[in-house]
Coordinates of C-alpha atoms in Angstrom, one line a residue:
X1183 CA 0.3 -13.2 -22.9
X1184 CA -0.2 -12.7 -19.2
X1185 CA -2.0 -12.6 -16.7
X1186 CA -3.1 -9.4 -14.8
X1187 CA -5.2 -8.8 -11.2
X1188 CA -4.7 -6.3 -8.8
X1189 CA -6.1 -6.2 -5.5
X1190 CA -6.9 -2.6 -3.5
X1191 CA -8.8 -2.2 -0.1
X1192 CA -11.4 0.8 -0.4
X1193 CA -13.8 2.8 1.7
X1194 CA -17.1 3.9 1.2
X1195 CA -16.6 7.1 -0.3
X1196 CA -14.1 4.7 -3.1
X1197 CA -16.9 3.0 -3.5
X1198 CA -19.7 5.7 -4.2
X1199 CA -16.6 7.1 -6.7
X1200 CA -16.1 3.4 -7.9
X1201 CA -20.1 3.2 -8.5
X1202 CA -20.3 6.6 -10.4
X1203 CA -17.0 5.2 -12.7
X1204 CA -18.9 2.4 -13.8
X1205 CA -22.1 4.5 -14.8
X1206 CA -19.4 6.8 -16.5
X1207 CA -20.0 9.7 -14.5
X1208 CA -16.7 11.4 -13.4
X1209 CA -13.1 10.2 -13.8
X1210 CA -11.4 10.0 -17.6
X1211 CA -13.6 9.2 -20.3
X1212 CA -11.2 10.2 -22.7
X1213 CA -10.2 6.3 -23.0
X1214 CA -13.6 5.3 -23.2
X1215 CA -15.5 4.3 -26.2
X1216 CA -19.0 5.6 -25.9
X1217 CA -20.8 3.6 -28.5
X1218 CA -19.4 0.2 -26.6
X1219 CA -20.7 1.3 -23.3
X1220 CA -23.7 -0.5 -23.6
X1221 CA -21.9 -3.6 -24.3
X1222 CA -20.5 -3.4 -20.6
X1223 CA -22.1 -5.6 -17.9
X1224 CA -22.7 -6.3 -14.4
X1225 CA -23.5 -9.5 -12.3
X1226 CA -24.2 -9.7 -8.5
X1227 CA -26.7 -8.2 -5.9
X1228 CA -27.2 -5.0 -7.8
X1229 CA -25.9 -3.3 -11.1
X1230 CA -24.6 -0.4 -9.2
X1231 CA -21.9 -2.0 -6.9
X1232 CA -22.4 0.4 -3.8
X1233 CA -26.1 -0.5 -3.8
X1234 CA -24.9 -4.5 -3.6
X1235 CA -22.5 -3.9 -0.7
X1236 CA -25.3 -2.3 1.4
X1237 CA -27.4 -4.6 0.2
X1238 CA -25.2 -7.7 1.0
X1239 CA -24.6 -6.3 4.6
X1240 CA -28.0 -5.7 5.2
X1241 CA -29.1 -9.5 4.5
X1242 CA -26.2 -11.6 6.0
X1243 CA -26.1 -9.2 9.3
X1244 CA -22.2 -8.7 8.5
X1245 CA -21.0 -6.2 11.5
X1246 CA -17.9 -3.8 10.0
X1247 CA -15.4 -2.6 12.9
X1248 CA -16.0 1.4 13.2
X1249 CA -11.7 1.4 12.9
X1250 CA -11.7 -0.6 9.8
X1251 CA -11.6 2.2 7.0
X1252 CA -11.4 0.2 4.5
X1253 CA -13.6 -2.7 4.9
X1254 CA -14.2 -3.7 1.0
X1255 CA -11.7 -4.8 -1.7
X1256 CA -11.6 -4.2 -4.9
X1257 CA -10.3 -6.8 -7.5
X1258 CA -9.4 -6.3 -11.4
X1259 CA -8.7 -8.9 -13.8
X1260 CA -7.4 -8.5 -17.4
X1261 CA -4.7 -10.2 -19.6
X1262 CA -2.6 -8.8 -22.2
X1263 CA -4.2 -6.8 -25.0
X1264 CA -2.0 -9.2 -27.5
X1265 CA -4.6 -11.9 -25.9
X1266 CA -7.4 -10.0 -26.7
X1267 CA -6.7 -9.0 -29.9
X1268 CA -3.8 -11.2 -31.6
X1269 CA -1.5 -9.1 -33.9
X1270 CA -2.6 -6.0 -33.1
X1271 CA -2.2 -5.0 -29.7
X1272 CA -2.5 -1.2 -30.4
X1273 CA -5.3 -1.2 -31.5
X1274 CA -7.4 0.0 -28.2
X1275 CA -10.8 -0.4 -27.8
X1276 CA -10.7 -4.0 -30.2
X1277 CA -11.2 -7.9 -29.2
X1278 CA -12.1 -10.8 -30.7
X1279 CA -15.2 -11.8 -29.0
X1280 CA -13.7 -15.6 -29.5
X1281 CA -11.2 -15.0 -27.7
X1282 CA -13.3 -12.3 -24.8
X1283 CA -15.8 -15.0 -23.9
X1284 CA -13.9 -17.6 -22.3
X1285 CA -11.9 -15.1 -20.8
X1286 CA -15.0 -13.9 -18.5
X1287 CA -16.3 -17.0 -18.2
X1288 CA -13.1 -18.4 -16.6
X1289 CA -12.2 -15.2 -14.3
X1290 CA -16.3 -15.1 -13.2
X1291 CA -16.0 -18.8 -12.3
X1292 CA -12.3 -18.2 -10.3
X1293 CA -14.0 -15.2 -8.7
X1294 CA -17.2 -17.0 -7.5
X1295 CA -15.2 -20.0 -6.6
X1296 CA -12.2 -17.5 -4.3
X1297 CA -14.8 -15.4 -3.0
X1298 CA -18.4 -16.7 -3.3
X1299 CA -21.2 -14.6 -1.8
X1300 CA -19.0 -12.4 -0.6
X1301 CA -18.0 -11.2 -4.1
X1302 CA -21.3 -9.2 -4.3
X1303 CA -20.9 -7.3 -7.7
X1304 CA -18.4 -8.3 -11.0
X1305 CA -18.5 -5.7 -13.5
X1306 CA -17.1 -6.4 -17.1
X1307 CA -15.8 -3.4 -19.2
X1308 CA -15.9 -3.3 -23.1
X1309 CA -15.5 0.0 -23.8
X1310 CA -12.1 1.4 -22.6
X1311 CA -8.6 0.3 -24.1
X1312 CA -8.4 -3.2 -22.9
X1313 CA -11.2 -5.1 -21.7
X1314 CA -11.5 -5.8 -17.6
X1315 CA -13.3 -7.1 -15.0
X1316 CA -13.8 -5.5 -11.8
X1317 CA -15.1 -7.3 -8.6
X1318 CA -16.1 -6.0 -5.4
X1319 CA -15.5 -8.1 -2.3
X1320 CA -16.8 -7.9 1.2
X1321 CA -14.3 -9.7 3.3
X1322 CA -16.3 -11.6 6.0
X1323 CA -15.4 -14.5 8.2
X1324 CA -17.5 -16.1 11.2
X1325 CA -16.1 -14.4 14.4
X1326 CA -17.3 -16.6 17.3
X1327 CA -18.3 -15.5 20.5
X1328 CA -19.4 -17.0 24.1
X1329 CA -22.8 -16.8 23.0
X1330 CA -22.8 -17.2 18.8
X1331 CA -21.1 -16.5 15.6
X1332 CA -21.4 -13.7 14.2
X1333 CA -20.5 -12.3 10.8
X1334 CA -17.5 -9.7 10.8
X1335 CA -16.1 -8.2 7.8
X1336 CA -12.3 -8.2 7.9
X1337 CA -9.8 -8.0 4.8
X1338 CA -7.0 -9.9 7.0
X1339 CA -8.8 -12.0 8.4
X1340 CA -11.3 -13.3 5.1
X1341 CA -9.4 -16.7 3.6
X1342 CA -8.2 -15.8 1.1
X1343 CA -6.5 -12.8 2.2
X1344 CA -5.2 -13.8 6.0
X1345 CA -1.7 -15.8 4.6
X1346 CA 1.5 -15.0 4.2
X1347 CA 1.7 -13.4 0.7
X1348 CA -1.5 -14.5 0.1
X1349 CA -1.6 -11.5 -3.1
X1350 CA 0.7 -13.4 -4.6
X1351 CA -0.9 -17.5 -4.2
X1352 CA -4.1 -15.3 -5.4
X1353 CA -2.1 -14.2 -8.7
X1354 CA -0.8 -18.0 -9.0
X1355 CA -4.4 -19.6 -8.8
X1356 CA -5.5 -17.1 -11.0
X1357 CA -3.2 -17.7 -13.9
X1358 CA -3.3 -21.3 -13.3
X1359 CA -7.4 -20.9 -13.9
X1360 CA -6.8 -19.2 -17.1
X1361 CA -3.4 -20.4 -18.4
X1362 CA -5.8 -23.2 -20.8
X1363 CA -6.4 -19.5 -22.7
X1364 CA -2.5 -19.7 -23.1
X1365 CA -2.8 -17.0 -20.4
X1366 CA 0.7 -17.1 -18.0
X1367 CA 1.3 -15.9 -14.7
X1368 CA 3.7 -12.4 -14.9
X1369 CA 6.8 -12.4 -13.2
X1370 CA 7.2 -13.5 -9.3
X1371 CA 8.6 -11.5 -6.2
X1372 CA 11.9 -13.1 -5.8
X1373 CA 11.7 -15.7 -3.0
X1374 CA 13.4 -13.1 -0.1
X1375 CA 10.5 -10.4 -0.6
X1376 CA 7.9 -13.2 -0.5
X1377 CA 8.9 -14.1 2.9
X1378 CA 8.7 -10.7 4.0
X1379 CA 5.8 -9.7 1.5
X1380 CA 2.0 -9.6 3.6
X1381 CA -0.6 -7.3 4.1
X1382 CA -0.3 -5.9 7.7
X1383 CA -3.0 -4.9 10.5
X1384 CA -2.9 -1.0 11.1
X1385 CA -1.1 -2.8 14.3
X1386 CA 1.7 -3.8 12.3
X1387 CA 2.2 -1.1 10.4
X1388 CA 2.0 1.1 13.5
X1389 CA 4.7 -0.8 15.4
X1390 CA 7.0 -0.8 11.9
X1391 CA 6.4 3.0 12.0
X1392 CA 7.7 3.3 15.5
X1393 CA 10.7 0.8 15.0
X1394 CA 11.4 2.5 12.0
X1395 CA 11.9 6.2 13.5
X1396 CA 13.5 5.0 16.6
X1397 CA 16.2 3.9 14.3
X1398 CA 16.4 7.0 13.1
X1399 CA 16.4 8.6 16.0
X1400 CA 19.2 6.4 17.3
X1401 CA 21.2 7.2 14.2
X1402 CA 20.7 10.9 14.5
X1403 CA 21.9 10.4 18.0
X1404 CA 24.9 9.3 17.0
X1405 CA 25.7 11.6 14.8
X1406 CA 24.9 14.5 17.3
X1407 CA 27.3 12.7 19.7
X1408 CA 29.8 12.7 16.3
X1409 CA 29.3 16.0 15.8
X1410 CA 29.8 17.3 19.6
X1411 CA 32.8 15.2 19.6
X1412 CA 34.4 17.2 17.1
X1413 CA 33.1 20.4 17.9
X1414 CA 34.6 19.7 21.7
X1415 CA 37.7 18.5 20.6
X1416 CA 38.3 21.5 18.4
X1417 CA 37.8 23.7 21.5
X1418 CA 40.0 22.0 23.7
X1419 CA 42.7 22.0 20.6
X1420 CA 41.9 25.9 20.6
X1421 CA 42.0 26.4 24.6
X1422 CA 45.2 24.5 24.5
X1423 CA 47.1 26.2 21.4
X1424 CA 46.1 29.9 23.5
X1425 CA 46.8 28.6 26.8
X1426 CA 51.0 30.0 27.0
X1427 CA 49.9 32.8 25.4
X1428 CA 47.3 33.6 28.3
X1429 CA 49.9 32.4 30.7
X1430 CA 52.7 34.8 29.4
X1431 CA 50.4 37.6 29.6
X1432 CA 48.9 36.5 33.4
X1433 CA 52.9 36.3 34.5
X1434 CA 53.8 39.7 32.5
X1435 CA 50.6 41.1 34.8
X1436 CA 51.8 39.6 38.0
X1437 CA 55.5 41.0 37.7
X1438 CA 54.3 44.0 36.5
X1439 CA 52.6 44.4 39.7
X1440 CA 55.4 43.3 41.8
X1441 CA 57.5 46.0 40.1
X1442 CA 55.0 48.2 41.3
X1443 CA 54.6 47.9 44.9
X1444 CA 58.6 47.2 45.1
X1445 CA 58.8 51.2 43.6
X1446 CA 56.2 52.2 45.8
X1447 CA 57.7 50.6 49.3
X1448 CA 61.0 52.2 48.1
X1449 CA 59.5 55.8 48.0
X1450 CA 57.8 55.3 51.5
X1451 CA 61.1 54.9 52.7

């Protein structure tokens, strides 16, 4: 059995969509099991997780950054549905409630323990194939100033999210919470995409972009210079391959006008 989280950056508008998910308004409910709904439930500021984000930025002050479009994260937790129900992993929509319990007790402490206030709303859900947790975060961090220290939220810059494939040391504490549940950690990046492995600022990402298609502009150069290369050099083989033929006929022009004025002189006479 293994371990499973997921982590995904969101907006506001996510969020209301996120809020109406929960309350099984829109999206899919094809996977849902409708007499289990009520069996799904919600800790935090406020049942509906929109309402707890507002909430949480109206009582700590926390100031959002008008270019951060994403300012909250989103984090699911299951395991493998052979975890959940032993022998009979098809079976969607079944778990031994043995086996559930200390699952969401574990994943809620890890949460609360990563995240603390700032995880502001941790859903549980009983009533689709496999069950889940999902966790909204607001990503603050104390941004100090000349004057005081303020509250900013900030995905890159909130703990647990500012190292170097900090995704993955999340996943590794998370399985090493839960792996008493004989719960393992999935497979690992191999240790060369790792290194290179980190969420970016839109900074970052912007430069990559622009390294990235002056490259390809480079490259397209190159072959343009290639290609004008050949295309010149084919002309010059063409120029030179019709040059005697354009001489014979210049020289045949010449003499035939010498021929000319020689008759003509010999007439004056």
């Amino acid at each position: 059995m293994k371990a499973v989280l997921n982590i995904e950056r969101i907006g506001f508008n996510a969020l209301k969509a996120h809020a109406q998910h929960e309350r099984r308004e829109i999206g899919d409910q094809t996977h849902t099991d409708e007499a289990k709904t009520h069996l799904n439930d919600s800790i935090g500021l406020d049942k509906c997780p929109e309402t707890a984000v507002r909430k949480y930025l109206d009582q700590t002050g926390a100031k959002i950054d008008k270019r951060n479009e994403k300012p909250i994260t989103r984090v699911l937790l299951s395991a493998s549905p052979e975890y959940f129900r032993p022998g009979r992993p098809d079976q969607g929509g079944e778990y031994d409630r043995e086996r559930l319990n200390p699952w969401v007790r574990e994943s809620v402490k890890w949460l609360k323990k990563e995240f603390g206030e700032d995880a502001v709303h941790i859903a549980t859900h009983l009533d689709e194939t496999t069950p889940h947790i999902h966790a909204v975060i607001v990503p603050t961090y104390d941004k100090k100033t000349k004057r005081r220290t303020v509250k900013q939220v900030s995905h890159h810059k909130h703990p647990a999210f500012a190292a170097l494939n900090s995704y993955e040391d999340l996943h590794d504490r998370y399985a090493t919470a839960v792996q008493h549940l004989d719960i393992r950690r999935g497979d690992k990046l191999p240790d060369e995409l790792r290194k290179e492995r980190r969420s970016k600022t839109k900074k970052e990402w912007l430069n990559g972009r622009i390294k990235a298609a002056s490259a390809q502009l480079s490259l397209l150069d190159g072959e343009i210079r290639m290609h004008l290369g050949k295309k010149l050099k084919s002309l010059r083989q063409t120029i030179l391959s019709r040059r005697p033929q354009k001489d014979q006929r210049v020289a045949s022009a010449a003499l035939a006008q010498v021929r000319s004025k020689t008759r003509t002189r010999g007439r004056s006479r």
